[in-house]
Amino acid sequence: MSTRYTGSDERMVVPLIGIEYAHASGFFASTQRGVGFAGEASGLSYSAALGYRGERKEKKSSGLSFSTGSKYLRGMGDVKGSATANLALSYAVMERLQLQVSTEQAISNRDNGSLYSIGAAATLLADGKNTVVLSASANAADKKYMQTYHGVTAAQSARSGYAVYTPKGGMHLAEAGVSWQYKLSTDWSVTGMVGAQTLLGDAKKSPLTRRTTSPVGAVFVSYSY
């Protein structure tokens, strides 16, 4: 369960199929993480990947995609998708607590801008069959990102009726949630996640923002071999 765009008050439920391949060398190819390399040493985990940030439509359209638009974006124009460079570092402060930093840099359609995130994840339970993780994060966005996804230019204002809005770069969104993975067998597992996210700073003040805080949730069925 998600919203049609960041700041929307319209919810949607979308079924997705995720596939991931990971090699012992650290190479991975994933529909969620992209294509890249990951490794770890002395409590430090790292990854670098080429990913994709989906497009945003100005009109509501049918289809199984998170890029499905909204009637409240009419006149704003479509935002094209971007190839992204995704870099992440995490450090195990103790056995069940990790601190994380990451960035998502647009490398095509660079006006879509970049995100910078910091967060923490605490494993509350890990007994072989059940794994429960509590996580929280916050991100900041550069000026290009804020303008593309939360700003309104003079031309967009004339077409959409929204007031002109020029947000600054800065804090963008905070999120917290809890996930529970249950292993059905050595190959199969089910994971549920619930949480909430809230807009911050100039993103919260945008005329496109119809709801500042929204629930998020997901259920995954996984098979590994």
mmCIF file with all atom_site columns, C-alpha atoms in Angstrom:
data_model
loop_
_atom_site.group_PDB
_atom_site.id
_atom_site.type_symbol
_atom_site.label_atom_id
_atom_site.label_alt_id
_atom_site.label_comp_id
_atom_site.label_asym_id
_atom_site.label_entity_id
_atom_site.label_seq_id
_atom_site.pdbx_PDB_ins_code
_atom_site.Cartn_x
_atom_site.Cartn_y
_atom_site.Cartn_z
_atom_site.occupancy
_atom_site.B_iso_or_equiv
_atom_site.pdbx_formal_charge
_atom_site.auth_seq_id
_atom_site.auth_comp_id
_atom_site.auth_asym_id
_atom_site.auth_atom_id
_atom_site.pdbx_PDB_model_num
ATOM 1   C CA . MET A 1 1   ? 0.000  0.000   0.000   1.00 0.00 ? 1   MET A CA 1
ATOM 2   C CA . SER A 1 2   ? 1.329  3.405   -0.984  1.00 0.00 ? 2   SER A CA 1
ATOM 3   C CA . THR A 1 3   ? 0.177  6.814   -2.229  1.00 0.00 ? 3   THR A CA 1
ATOM 4   C CA . ARG A 1 4   ? -0.113 7.919   -5.846  1.00 0.00 ? 4   ARG A CA 1
ATOM 5   C CA . TYR A 1 5   ? 2.656  10.481  -5.332  1.00 0.00 ? 5   TYR A CA 1
ATOM 6   C CA . THR A 1 6   ? 4.571  11.830  -2.363  1.00 0.00 ? 6   THR A CA 1
ATOM 7   C CA . GLY A 1 7   ? 2.142  14.141  -0.580  1.00 0.00 ? 7   GLY A CA 1
ATOM 8   C CA . SER A 1 8   ? -0.985 12.583  -2.109  1.00 0.00 ? 8   SER A CA 1
ATOM 9   C CA . ASP A 1 9   ? -4.049 11.670  -0.057  1.00 0.00 ? 9   ASP A CA 1
ATOM 10  C CA . GLU A 1 10  ? -4.988 8.905   -2.534  1.00 0.00 ? 10  GLU A CA 1
ATOM 11  C CA . ARG A 1 11  ? -3.931 5.382   -1.585  1.00 0.00 ? 11  ARG A CA 1
ATOM 12  C CA . MET A 1 12  ? -3.312 2.479   -3.933  1.00 0.00 ? 12  MET A CA 1
ATOM 13  C CA . VAL A 1 13  ? -2.501 -1.195  -3.545  1.00 0.00 ? 13  VAL A CA 1
ATOM 14  C CA . VAL A 1 14  ? -0.169 -2.609  -6.197  1.00 0.00 ? 14  VAL A CA 1
ATOM 15  C CA . PRO A 1 15  ? 0.965  -6.236  -6.658  1.00 0.00 ? 15  PRO A CA 1
ATOM 16  C CA . LEU A 1 16  ? 4.628  -6.575  -7.606  1.00 0.00 ? 16  LEU A CA 1
ATOM 17  C CA . ILE A 1 17  ? 6.926  -9.456  -8.509  1.00 0.00 ? 17  ILE A CA 1
ATOM 18  C CA . GLY A 1 18  ? 10.470 -9.070  -7.218  1.00 0.00 ? 18  GLY A CA 1
ATOM 19  C CA . ILE A 1 19  ? 13.473 -11.055 -8.457  1.00 0.00 ? 19  ILE A CA 1
ATOM 20  C CA . GLU A 1 20  ? 16.985 -10.907 -7.034  1.00 0.00 ? 20  GLU A CA 1
ATOM 21  C CA . TYR A 1 21  ? 20.201 -12.709 -7.900  1.00 0.00 ? 21  TYR A CA 1
ATOM 22  C CA . ALA A 1 22  ? 23.178 -12.487 -5.555  1.00 0.00 ? 22  ALA A CA 1
ATOM 23  C CA . HIS A 1 23  ? 26.593 -14.053 -6.156  1.00 0.00 ? 23  HIS A CA 1
ATOM 24  C CA . ALA A 1 24  ? 29.179 -14.942 -3.507  1.00 0.00 ? 24  ALA A CA 1
ATOM 25  C CA . SER A 1 25  ? 31.497 -12.344 -5.074  1.00 0.00 ? 25  SER A CA 1
ATOM 26  C CA . GLY A 1 26  ? 29.104 -9.561  -4.006  1.00 0.00 ? 26  GLY A CA 1
ATOM 27  C CA . PHE A 1 27  ? 27.498 -8.952  -7.406  1.00 0.00 ? 27  PHE A CA 1
ATOM 28  C CA . PHE A 1 28  ? 23.709 -8.638  -7.337  1.00 0.00 ? 28  PHE A CA 1
ATOM 29  C CA . ALA A 1 29  ? 20.891 -7.949  -9.776  1.00 0.00 ? 29  ALA A CA 1
ATOM 30  C CA . SER A 1 30  ? 17.542 -7.037  -8.241  1.00 0.00 ? 30  SER A CA 1
ATOM 31  C CA . THR A 1 31  ? 14.250 -5.523  -9.312  1.00 0.00 ? 31  THR A CA 1
ATOM 32  C CA . GLN A 1 32  ? 14.339 -3.529  -6.053  1.00 0.00 ? 32  GLN A CA 1
ATOM 33  C CA . ARG A 1 33  ? 18.034 -2.744  -5.489  1.00 0.00 ? 33  ARG A CA 1
ATOM 34  C CA . GLY A 1 34  ? 19.187 -2.501  -9.106  1.00 0.00 ? 34  GLY A CA 1
ATOM 35  C CA . VAL A 1 35  ? 22.424 -3.956  -10.463 1.00 0.00 ? 35  VAL A CA 1
ATOM 36  C CA . GLY A 1 36  ? 25.561 -3.559  -8.421  1.00 0.00 ? 36  GLY A CA 1
ATOM 37  C CA . PHE A 1 37  ? 28.033 -4.871  -5.896  1.00 0.00 ? 37  PHE A CA 1
ATOM 38  C CA . ALA A 1 38  ? 27.833 -5.311  -2.118  1.00 0.00 ? 38  ALA A CA 1
ATOM 39  C CA . GLY A 1 39  ? 30.250 -6.421  0.565   1.00 0.00 ? 39  GLY A CA 1
ATOM 40  C CA . GLU A 1 40  ? 31.128 -6.206  4.244   1.00 0.00 ? 40  GLU A CA 1
ATOM 41  C CA . ALA A 1 41  ? 34.166 -6.034  6.501   1.00 0.00 ? 41  ALA A CA 1
ATOM 42  C CA . SER A 1 42  ? 34.585 -5.512  10.251  1.00 0.00 ? 42  SER A CA 1
ATOM 43  C CA . GLY A 1 43  ? 30.946 -4.622  10.860  1.00 0.00 ? 43  GLY A CA 1
ATOM 44  C CA . LEU A 1 44  ? 30.764 -2.271  7.857   1.00 0.00 ? 44  LEU A CA 1
ATOM 45  C CA . SER A 1 45  ? 28.473 -3.156  4.953   1.00 0.00 ? 45  SER A CA 1
ATOM 46  C CA . TYR A 1 46  ? 28.486 -1.289  1.656   1.00 0.00 ? 46  TYR A CA 1
ATOM 47  C CA . SER A 1 47  ? 26.799 -1.390  -1.724  1.00 0.00 ? 47  SER A CA 1
ATOM 48  C CA . ALA A 1 48  ? 26.914 0.503   -5.000  1.00 0.00 ? 48  ALA A CA 1
ATOM 49  C CA . ALA A 1 49  ? 24.276 -0.036  -7.661  1.00 0.00 ? 49  ALA A CA 1
ATOM 50  C CA . LEU A 1 50  ? 22.729 1.334   -10.811 1.00 0.00 ? 50  LEU A CA 1
ATOM 51  C CA . GLY A 1 51  ? 18.994 1.732   -10.228 1.00 0.00 ? 51  GLY A CA 1
ATOM 52  C CA . TYR A 1 52  ? 15.915 3.424   -11.617 1.00 0.00 ? 52  TYR A CA 1
ATOM 53  C CA . ARG A 1 53  ? 13.527 6.026   -10.187 1.00 0.00 ? 53  ARG A CA 1
ATOM 54  C CA . GLY A 1 54  ? 10.095 5.713   -11.776 1.00 0.00 ? 54  GLY A CA 1
ATOM 55  C CA . GLU A 1 55  ? 8.241  8.412   -13.673 1.00 0.00 ? 55  GLU A CA 1
ATOM 56  C CA . ARG A 1 56  ? 5.377  10.491  -12.304 1.00 0.00 ? 56  ARG A CA 1
ATOM 57  C CA . LYS A 1 57  ? 2.314  10.963  -14.498 1.00 0.00 ? 57  LYS A CA 1
ATOM 58  C CA . GLU A 1 58  ? 0.122  14.064  -14.454 1.00 0.00 ? 58  GLU A CA 1
ATOM 59  C CA . LYS A 1 59  ? -3.006 12.008  -15.153 1.00 0.00 ? 59  LYS A CA 1
ATOM 60  C CA . LYS A 1 60  ? -4.404 8.952   -13.409 1.00 0.00 ? 60  LYS A CA 1
ATOM 61  C CA . SER A 1 61  ? -3.757 5.889   -15.554 1.00 0.00 ? 61  SER A CA 1
ATOM 62  C CA . SER A 1 62  ? -4.436 2.177   -15.200 1.00 0.00 ? 62  SER A CA 1
ATOM 63  C CA . GLY A 1 63  ? -1.647 -0.348  -14.820 1.00 0.00 ? 63  GLY A CA 1
ATOM 64  C CA . LEU A 1 64  ? 0.442  -2.142  -12.228 1.00 0.00 ? 64  LEU A CA 1
ATOM 65  C CA . SER A 1 65  ? 2.928  0.660   -11.592 1.00 0.00 ? 65  SER A CA 1
ATOM 66  C CA . PHE A 1 66  ? 3.812  3.012   -8.768  1.00 0.00 ? 66  PHE A CA 1
ATOM 67  C CA . SER A 1 67  ? 4.137  5.751   -11.404 1.00 0.00 ? 67  SER A CA 1
ATOM 68  C CA . THR A 1 68  ? 0.344  5.795   -11.815 1.00 0.00 ? 68  THR A CA 1
ATOM 69  C CA . GLY A 1 69  ? -0.666 9.472   -11.782 1.00 0.00 ? 69  GLY A CA 1
ATOM 70  C CA . SER A 1 70  ? -3.322 11.535  -10.077 1.00 0.00 ? 70  SER A CA 1
ATOM 71  C CA . LYS A 1 71  ? -6.037 13.971  -11.077 1.00 0.00 ? 71  LYS A CA 1
ATOM 72  C CA . TYR A 1 72  ? -4.444 16.449  -8.652  1.00 0.00 ? 72  TYR A CA 1
ATOM 73  C CA . LEU A 1 73  ? -1.325 16.606  -10.856 1.00 0.00 ? 73  LEU A CA 1
ATOM 74  C CA . ARG A 1 74  ? -3.234 17.695  -13.962 1.00 0.00 ? 74  ARG A CA 1
ATOM 75  C CA . GLY A 1 75  ? -1.335 20.507  -15.665 1.00 0.00 ? 75  GLY A CA 1
ATOM 76  C CA . MET A 1 76  ? 1.941  19.719  -13.879 1.00 0.00 ? 76  MET A CA 1
ATOM 77  C CA . GLY A 1 77  ? 3.338  17.694  -16.764 1.00 0.00 ? 77  GLY A CA 1
ATOM 78  C CA . ASP A 1 78  ? 4.913  14.237  -16.565 1.00 0.00 ? 78  ASP A CA 1
ATOM 79  C CA . VAL A 1 79  ? 8.187  13.721  -14.688 1.00 0.00 ? 79  VAL A CA 1
ATOM 80  C CA . LYS A 1 80  ? 10.375 11.308  -16.635 1.00 0.00 ? 80  LYS A CA 1
ATOM 81  C CA . GLY A 1 81  ? 12.075 8.396   -14.895 1.00 0.00 ? 81  GLY A CA 1
ATOM 82  C CA . SER A 1 82  ? 15.764 8.552   -14.039 1.00 0.00 ? 82  SER A CA 1
ATOM 83  C CA . ALA A 1 83  ? 18.662 6.145   -13.979 1.00 0.00 ? 83  ALA A CA 1
ATOM 84  C CA . THR A 1 84  ? 20.222 6.512   -10.539 1.00 0.00 ? 84  THR A CA 1
ATOM 85  C CA . ALA A 1 85  ? 23.498 5.757   -8.792  1.00 0.00 ? 85  ALA A CA 1
ATOM 86  C CA . ASN A 1 86  ? 22.608 4.251   -5.412  1.00 0.00 ? 86  ASN A CA 1
ATOM 87  C CA . LEU A 1 87  ? 25.314 4.177   -2.741  1.00 0.00 ? 87  LEU A CA 1
ATOM 88  C CA . ALA A 1 88  ? 24.839 2.853   0.794   1.00 0.00 ? 88  ALA A CA 1
ATOM 89  C CA . LEU A 1 89  ? 26.884 2.234   3.948   1.00 0.00 ? 89  LEU A CA 1
ATOM 90  C CA . SER A 1 90  ? 25.756 0.564   7.173   1.00 0.00 ? 90  SER A CA 1
ATOM 91  C CA . TYR A 1 91  ? 27.648 -0.059  10.388  1.00 0.00 ? 91  TYR A CA 1
ATOM 92  C CA . ALA A 1 92  ? 26.800 -2.567  13.122  1.00 0.00 ? 92  ALA A CA 1
ATOM 93  C CA . VAL A 1 93  ? 27.046 -0.508  16.303  1.00 0.00 ? 93  VAL A CA 1
ATOM 94  C CA . MET A 1 94  ? 26.209 -3.690  18.214  1.00 0.00 ? 94  MET A CA 1
ATOM 95  C CA . GLU A 1 95  ? 24.969 -7.148  17.287  1.00 0.00 ? 95  GLU A CA 1
ATOM 96  C CA . ARG A 1 96  ? 21.379 -6.100  16.599  1.00 0.00 ? 96  ARG A CA 1
ATOM 97  C CA . LEU A 1 97  ? 21.666 -2.388  15.833  1.00 0.00 ? 97  LEU A CA 1
ATOM 98  C CA . GLN A 1 98  ? 22.784 -0.886  12.533  1.00 0.00 ? 98  GLN A CA 1
ATOM 99  C CA . LEU A 1 99  ? 23.247 2.709   11.447  1.00 0.00 ? 99  LEU A CA 1
ATOM 100 C CA . GLN A 1 100 ? 22.809 3.453   7.747   1.00 0.00 ? 100 GLN A CA 1
ATOM 101 C CA . VAL A 1 101 ? 23.586 6.254   5.306   1.00 0.00 ? 101 VAL A CA 1
ATOM 102 C CA . SER A 1 102 ? 22.710 6.257   1.617   1.00 0.00 ? 102 SER A CA 1
ATOM 103 C CA . THR A 1 103 ? 22.277 8.454   -1.409  1.00 0.00 ? 103 THR A CA 1
ATOM 104 C CA . GLU A 1 104 ? 20.306 8.222   -4.663  1.00 0.00 ? 104 GLU A CA 1
ATOM 105 C CA . GLN A 1 105 ? 21.891 10.362  -7.387  1.00 0.00 ? 105 GLN A CA 1
ATOM 106 C CA . ALA A 1 106 ? 20.053 10.981  -10.658 1.00 0.00 ? 106 ALA A CA 1
ATOM 107 C CA . ILE A 1 107 ? 22.446 10.307  -13.542 1.00 0.00 ? 107 ILE A CA 1
ATOM 108 C CA . SER A 1 108 ? 19.908 10.753  -16.343 1.00 0.00 ? 108 SER A CA 1
ATOM 109 C CA . ASN A 1 109 ? 17.287 13.510  -16.373 1.00 0.00 ? 109 ASN A CA 1
ATOM 110 C CA . ARG A 1 110 ? 19.507 15.194  -13.805 1.00 0.00 ? 110 ARG A CA 1
ATOM 111 C CA . ASP A 1 111 ? 16.890 17.872  -13.063 1.00 0.00 ? 111 ASP A CA 1
ATOM 112 C CA . ASN A 1 112 ? 15.109 15.141  -11.093 1.00 0.00 ? 112 ASN A CA 1
ATOM 113 C CA . GLY A 1 113 ? 17.719 15.700  -8.381  1.00 0.00 ? 113 GLY A CA 1
ATOM 114 C CA . SER A 1 114 ? 19.155 13.602  -5.590  1.00 0.00 ? 114 SER A CA 1
ATOM 115 C CA . LEU A 1 115 ? 18.302 12.254  -2.127  1.00 0.00 ? 115 LEU A CA 1
ATOM 116 C CA . TYR A 1 116 ? 20.487 11.724  0.966   1.00 0.00 ? 116 TYR A CA 1
ATOM 117 C CA . SER A 1 117 ? 19.311 9.458   3.799   1.00 0.00 ? 117 SER A CA 1
ATOM 118 C CA . ILE A 1 118 ? 20.309 8.461   7.316   1.00 0.00 ? 118 ILE A CA 1
ATOM 119 C CA . GLY A 1 119 ? 18.635 5.796   9.417   1.00 0.00 ? 119 GLY A CA 1
ATOM 120 C CA . ALA A 1 120 ? 18.849 3.016   11.963  1.00 0.00 ? 120 ALA A CA 1
ATOM 121 C CA . ALA A 1 121 ? 17.535 -0.542  12.140  1.00 0.00 ? 121 ALA A CA 1
ATOM 122 C CA . ALA A 1 122 ? 17.179 -2.606  15.316  1.00 0.00 ? 122 ALA A CA 1
ATOM 123 C CA . THR A 1 123 ? 16.515 -6.353  15.250  1.00 0.00 ? 123 THR A CA 1
ATOM 124 C CA . LEU A 1 124 ? 14.027 -7.000  18.049  1.00 0.00 ? 124 LEU A CA 1
ATOM 125 C CA . LEU A 1 125 ? 13.678 -10.743 17.491  1.00 0.00 ? 125 LEU A CA 1
ATOM 126 C CA . ALA A 1 126 ? 15.661 -13.339 15.570  1.00 0.00 ? 126 ALA A CA 1
ATOM 127 C CA . ASP A 1 127 ? 14.941 -16.940 16.553  1.00 0.00 ? 127 ASP A CA 1
ATOM 128 C CA . GLY A 1 128 ? 15.529 -18.775 13.298  1.00 0.00 ? 128 GLY A CA 1
ATOM 129 C CA . LYS A 1 129 ? 11.902 -18.693 12.153  1.00 0.00 ? 129 LYS A CA 1
ATOM 130 C CA . ASN A 1 130 ? 10.925 -15.126 13.077  1.00 0.00 ? 130 ASN A CA 1
ATOM 131 C CA . THR A 1 131 ? 12.810 -11.913 12.406  1.00 0.00 ? 131 THR A CA 1
ATOM 132 C CA . VAL A 1 132 ? 11.335 -8.627  13.629  1.00 0.00 ? 132 VAL A CA 1
ATOM 133 C CA . VAL A 1 133 ? 13.067 -5.357  12.722  1.00 0.00 ? 133 VAL A CA 1
ATOM 134 C CA . LEU A 1 134 ? 12.224 -1.815  13.814  1.00 0.00 ? 134 LEU A CA 1
ATOM 135 C CA . SER A 1 135 ? 13.578 0.910   11.528  1.00 0.00 ? 135 SER A CA 1
ATOM 136 C CA . ALA A 1 136 ? 13.529 4.677   11.219  1.00 0.00 ? 136 ALA A CA 1
ATOM 137 C CA . SER A 1 137 ? 15.054 7.042   8.681   1.00 0.00 ? 137 SER A CA 1
ATOM 138 C CA . ALA A 1 138 ? 15.049 10.612  7.440   1.00 0.00 ? 138 ALA A CA 1
ATOM 139 C CA . ASN A 1 139 ? 16.165 12.038  4.134   1.00 0.00 ? 139 ASN A CA 1
ATOM 140 C CA . ALA A 1 140 ? 17.128 15.346  2.635   1.00 0.00 ? 140 ALA A CA 1
ATOM 141 C CA . ALA A 1 141 ? 16.725 16.404  -0.990  1.00 0.00 ? 141 ALA A CA 1
ATOM 142 C CA . ASP A 1 142 ? 18.646 18.848  -3.143  1.00 0.00 ? 142 ASP A CA 1
ATOM 143 C CA . LYS A 1 143 ? 16.974 21.858  -4.736  1.00 0.00 ? 143 LYS A CA 1
ATOM 144 C CA . LYS A 1 144 ? 16.458 20.107  -8.090  1.00 0.00 ? 144 LYS A CA 1
ATOM 145 C CA . TYR A 1 145 ? 14.592 17.218  -6.479  1.00 0.00 ? 145 TYR A CA 1
ATOM 146 C CA . MET A 1 146 ? 12.406 19.547  -4.413  1.00 0.00 ? 146 MET A CA 1
ATOM 147 C CA . GLN A 1 147 ? 11.540 21.672  -7.432  1.00 0.00 ? 147 GLN A CA 1
ATOM 148 C CA . THR A 1 148 ? 10.748 18.682  -9.659  1.00 0.00 ? 148 THR A CA 1
ATOM 149 C CA . TYR A 1 149 ? 8.541  16.795  -7.200  1.00 0.00 ? 149 TYR A CA 1
ATOM 150 C CA . HIS A 1 150 ? 7.186  19.538  -4.929  1.00 0.00 ? 150 HIS A CA 1
ATOM 151 C CA . GLY A 1 151 ? 7.651  22.837  -6.765  1.00 0.00 ? 151 GLY A CA 1
ATOM 152 C CA . VAL A 1 152 ? 5.357  24.689  -9.168  1.00 0.00 ? 152 VAL A CA 1
ATOM 153 C CA . THR A 1 153 ? 6.826  26.809  -11.967 1.00 0.00 ? 153 THR A CA 1
ATOM 154 C CA . ALA A 1 154 ? 5.013  29.782  -13.538 1.00 0.00 ? 154 ALA A CA 1
ATOM 155 C CA . ALA A 1 155 ? 4.117  27.654  -16.581 1.00 0.00 ? 155 ALA A CA 1
ATOM 156 C CA . GLN A 1 156 ? 2.808  24.826  -14.376 1.00 0.00 ? 156 GLN A CA 1
ATOM 157 C CA . SER A 1 157 ? 0.843  27.349  -12.326 1.00 0.00 ? 157 SER A CA 1
ATOM 158 C CA . ALA A 1 158 ? -0.872 28.688  -15.445 1.00 0.00 ? 158 ALA A CA 1
ATOM 159 C CA . ARG A 1 159 ? -1.886 25.171  -16.522 1.00 0.00 ? 159 ARG A CA 1
ATOM 160 C CA . SER A 1 160 ? -2.779 23.654  -13.139 1.00 0.00 ? 160 SER A CA 1
ATOM 161 C CA . GLY A 1 161 ? -4.116 26.560  -11.070 1.00 0.00 ? 161 GLY A CA 1
ATOM 162 C CA . TYR A 1 162 ? -1.633 25.951  -8.240  1.00 0.00 ? 162 TYR A CA 1
ATOM 163 C CA . ALA A 1 163 ? 0.278  28.927  -6.911  1.00 0.00 ? 163 ALA A CA 1
ATOM 164 C CA . VAL A 1 164 ? 3.901  29.316  -8.013  1.00 0.00 ? 164 VAL A CA 1
ATOM 165 C CA . TYR A 1 165 ? 6.120  27.596  -5.449  1.00 0.00 ? 165 TYR A CA 1
ATOM 166 C CA . THR A 1 166 ? 9.922  27.419  -5.365  1.00 0.00 ? 166 THR A CA 1
ATOM 167 C CA . PRO A 1 167 ? 11.096 25.145  -2.549  1.00 0.00 ? 167 PRO A CA 1
ATOM 168 C CA . LYS A 1 168 ? 14.631 25.064  -1.206  1.00 0.00 ? 168 LYS A CA 1
ATOM 169 C CA . GLY A 1 169 ? 16.756 21.978  -0.759  1.00 0.00 ? 169 GLY A CA 1
ATOM 170 C CA . GLY A 1 170 ? 16.747 20.495  2.729   1.00 0.00 ? 170 GLY A CA 1
ATOM 171 C CA . MET A 1 171 ? 14.915 18.000  4.911   1.00 0.00 ? 171 MET A CA 1
ATOM 172 C CA . HIS A 1 172 ? 12.347 16.118  2.869   1.00 0.00 ? 172 HIS A CA 1
ATOM 173 C CA . LEU A 1 173 ? 10.789 13.076  4.557   1.00 0.00 ? 173 LEU A CA 1
ATOM 174 C CA . ALA A 1 174 ? 10.931 10.946  7.721   1.00 0.00 ? 174 ALA A CA 1
ATOM 175 C CA . GLU A 1 175 ? 9.787  7.344   7.905   1.00 0.00 ? 175 GLU A CA 1
ATOM 176 C CA . ALA A 1 176 ? 9.439  4.648   10.575  1.00 0.00 ? 176 ALA A CA 1
ATOM 177 C CA . GLY A 1 177 ? 8.169  1.094   10.438  1.00 0.00 ? 177 GLY A CA 1
ATOM 178 C CA . VAL A 1 178 ? 8.380  -2.458  11.668  1.00 0.00 ? 178 VAL A CA 1
ATOM 179 C CA . SER A 1 179 ? 8.782  -5.625  9.611   1.00 0.00 ? 179 SER A CA 1
ATOM 180 C CA . TRP A 1 180 ? 8.199  -9.266  10.512  1.00 0.00 ? 180 TRP A CA 1
ATOM 181 C CA . GLN A 1 181 ? 9.610  -12.119 8.460   1.00 0.00 ? 181 GLN A CA 1
ATOM 182 C CA . TYR A 1 182 ? 8.394  -15.661 9.100   1.00 0.00 ? 182 TYR A CA 1
ATOM 183 C CA . LYS A 1 183 ? 10.228 -18.578 7.481   1.00 0.00 ? 183 LYS A CA 1
ATOM 184 C CA . LEU A 1 184 ? 7.772  -21.196 6.252   1.00 0.00 ? 184 LEU A CA 1
ATOM 185 C CA . SER A 1 185 ? 10.633 -23.486 5.228   1.00 0.00 ? 185 SER A CA 1
ATOM 186 C CA . THR A 1 186 ? 14.271 -23.291 4.196   1.00 0.00 ? 186 THR A CA 1
ATOM 187 C CA . ASP A 1 187 ? 13.124 -21.872 0.837   1.00 0.00 ? 187 ASP A CA 1
ATOM 188 C CA . TRP A 1 188 ? 9.904  -19.960 1.515   1.00 0.00 ? 188 TRP A CA 1
ATOM 189 C CA . SER A 1 189 ? 9.219  -16.966 3.787   1.00 0.00 ? 189 SER A CA 1
ATOM 190 C CA . VAL A 1 190 ? 6.529  -14.336 4.312   1.00 0.00 ? 190 VAL A CA 1
ATOM 191 C CA . THR A 1 191 ? 7.326  -10.759 5.318   1.00 0.00 ? 191 THR A CA 1
ATOM 192 C CA . GLY A 1 192 ? 4.896  -8.069  6.440   1.00 0.00 ? 192 GLY A CA 1
ATOM 193 C CA . MET A 1 193 ? 5.743  -4.412  6.939   1.00 0.00 ? 193 MET A CA 1
ATOM 194 C CA . VAL A 1 194 ? 3.734  -1.498  8.353   1.00 0.00 ? 194 VAL A CA 1
ATOM 195 C CA . GLY A 1 195 ? 4.818  2.051   9.005   1.00 0.00 ? 195 GLY A CA 1
ATOM 196 C CA . ALA A 1 196 ? 4.247  5.704   8.309   1.00 0.00 ? 196 ALA A CA 1
ATOM 197 C CA . GLN A 1 197 ? 6.026  8.508   6.508   1.00 0.00 ? 197 GLN A CA 1
ATOM 198 C CA . THR A 1 198 ? 5.716  12.251  6.915   1.00 0.00 ? 198 THR A CA 1
ATOM 199 C CA . LEU A 1 199 ? 6.885  15.127  4.766   1.00 0.00 ? 199 LEU A CA 1
ATOM 200 C CA . LEU A 1 200 ? 9.240  17.728  6.214   1.00 0.00 ? 200 LEU A CA 1
ATOM 201 C CA . GLY A 1 201 ? 10.433 21.234  5.411   1.00 0.00 ? 201 GLY A CA 1
ATOM 202 C CA . ASP A 1 202 ? 9.413  22.860  2.147   1.00 0.00 ? 202 ASP A CA 1
ATOM 203 C CA . ALA A 1 203 ? 7.977  19.582  0.820   1.00 0.00 ? 203 ALA A CA 1
ATOM 204 C CA . LYS A 1 204 ? 5.384  19.737  3.591   1.00 0.00 ? 204 LYS A CA 1
ATOM 205 C CA . LYS A 1 205 ? 4.401  23.287  2.570   1.00 0.00 ? 205 LYS A CA 1
ATOM 206 C CA . SER A 1 206 ? 4.017  22.529  -1.157  1.00 0.00 ? 206 SER A CA 1
ATOM 207 C CA . PRO A 1 207 ? 0.623  23.308  -2.752  1.00 0.00 ? 207 PRO A CA 1
ATOM 208 C CA . LEU A 1 208 ? 0.771  19.768  -4.192  1.00 0.00 ? 208 LEU A CA 1
ATOM 209 C CA . THR A 1 209 ? 0.792  18.278  -0.691  1.00 0.00 ? 209 THR A CA 1
ATOM 210 C CA . ARG A 1 210 ? -2.685 17.106  0.263   1.00 0.00 ? 210 ARG A CA 1
ATOM 211 C CA . ARG A 1 211 ? -1.613 14.939  3.198   1.00 0.00 ? 211 ARG A CA 1
ATOM 212 C CA . THR A 1 212 ? 1.642  15.323  5.127   1.00 0.00 ? 212 THR A CA 1
ATOM 213 C CA . THR A 1 213 ? 1.612  11.956  6.938   1.00 0.00 ? 213 THR A CA 1
ATOM 214 C CA . SER A 1 214 ? 0.601  8.665   5.310   1.00 0.00 ? 214 SER A CA 1
ATOM 215 C CA . PRO A 1 215 ? 0.588  5.000   6.314   1.00 0.00 ? 215 PRO A CA 1
ATOM 216 C CA . VAL A 1 216 ? 2.633  2.531   4.267   1.00 0.00 ? 216 VAL A CA 1
ATOM 217 C CA . GLY A 1 217 ? 2.492  -1.241  4.218   1.00 0.00 ? 217 GLY A CA 1
ATOM 218 C CA . ALA A 1 218 ? 3.540  -4.276  2.248   1.00 0.00 ? 218 ALA A CA 1
ATOM 219 C CA . VAL A 1 219 ? 3.386  -8.073  2.272   1.00 0.00 ? 219 VAL A CA 1
ATOM 220 C CA . PHE A 1 220 ? 6.060  -10.145 0.521   1.00 0.00 ? 220 PHE A CA 1
ATOM 221 C CA . VAL A 1 221 ? 6.178  -13.834 -0.230  1.00 0.00 ? 221 VAL A CA 1
ATOM 222 C CA . SER A 1 222 ? 9.762  -14.908 -0.953  1.00 0.00 ? 222 SER A CA 1
ATOM 223 C CA . TYR A 1 223 ? 11.371 -17.998 -2.429  1.00 0.00 ? 223 TYR A CA 1
ATOM 224 C CA . SER A 1 224 ? 15.137 -18.441 -2.357  1.00 0.00 ? 224 SER A CA 1
ATOM 225 C CA . TYR A 1 225 ? 17.316 -21.161 -3.828  1.00 0.00 ? 225 TYR A CA 1
#
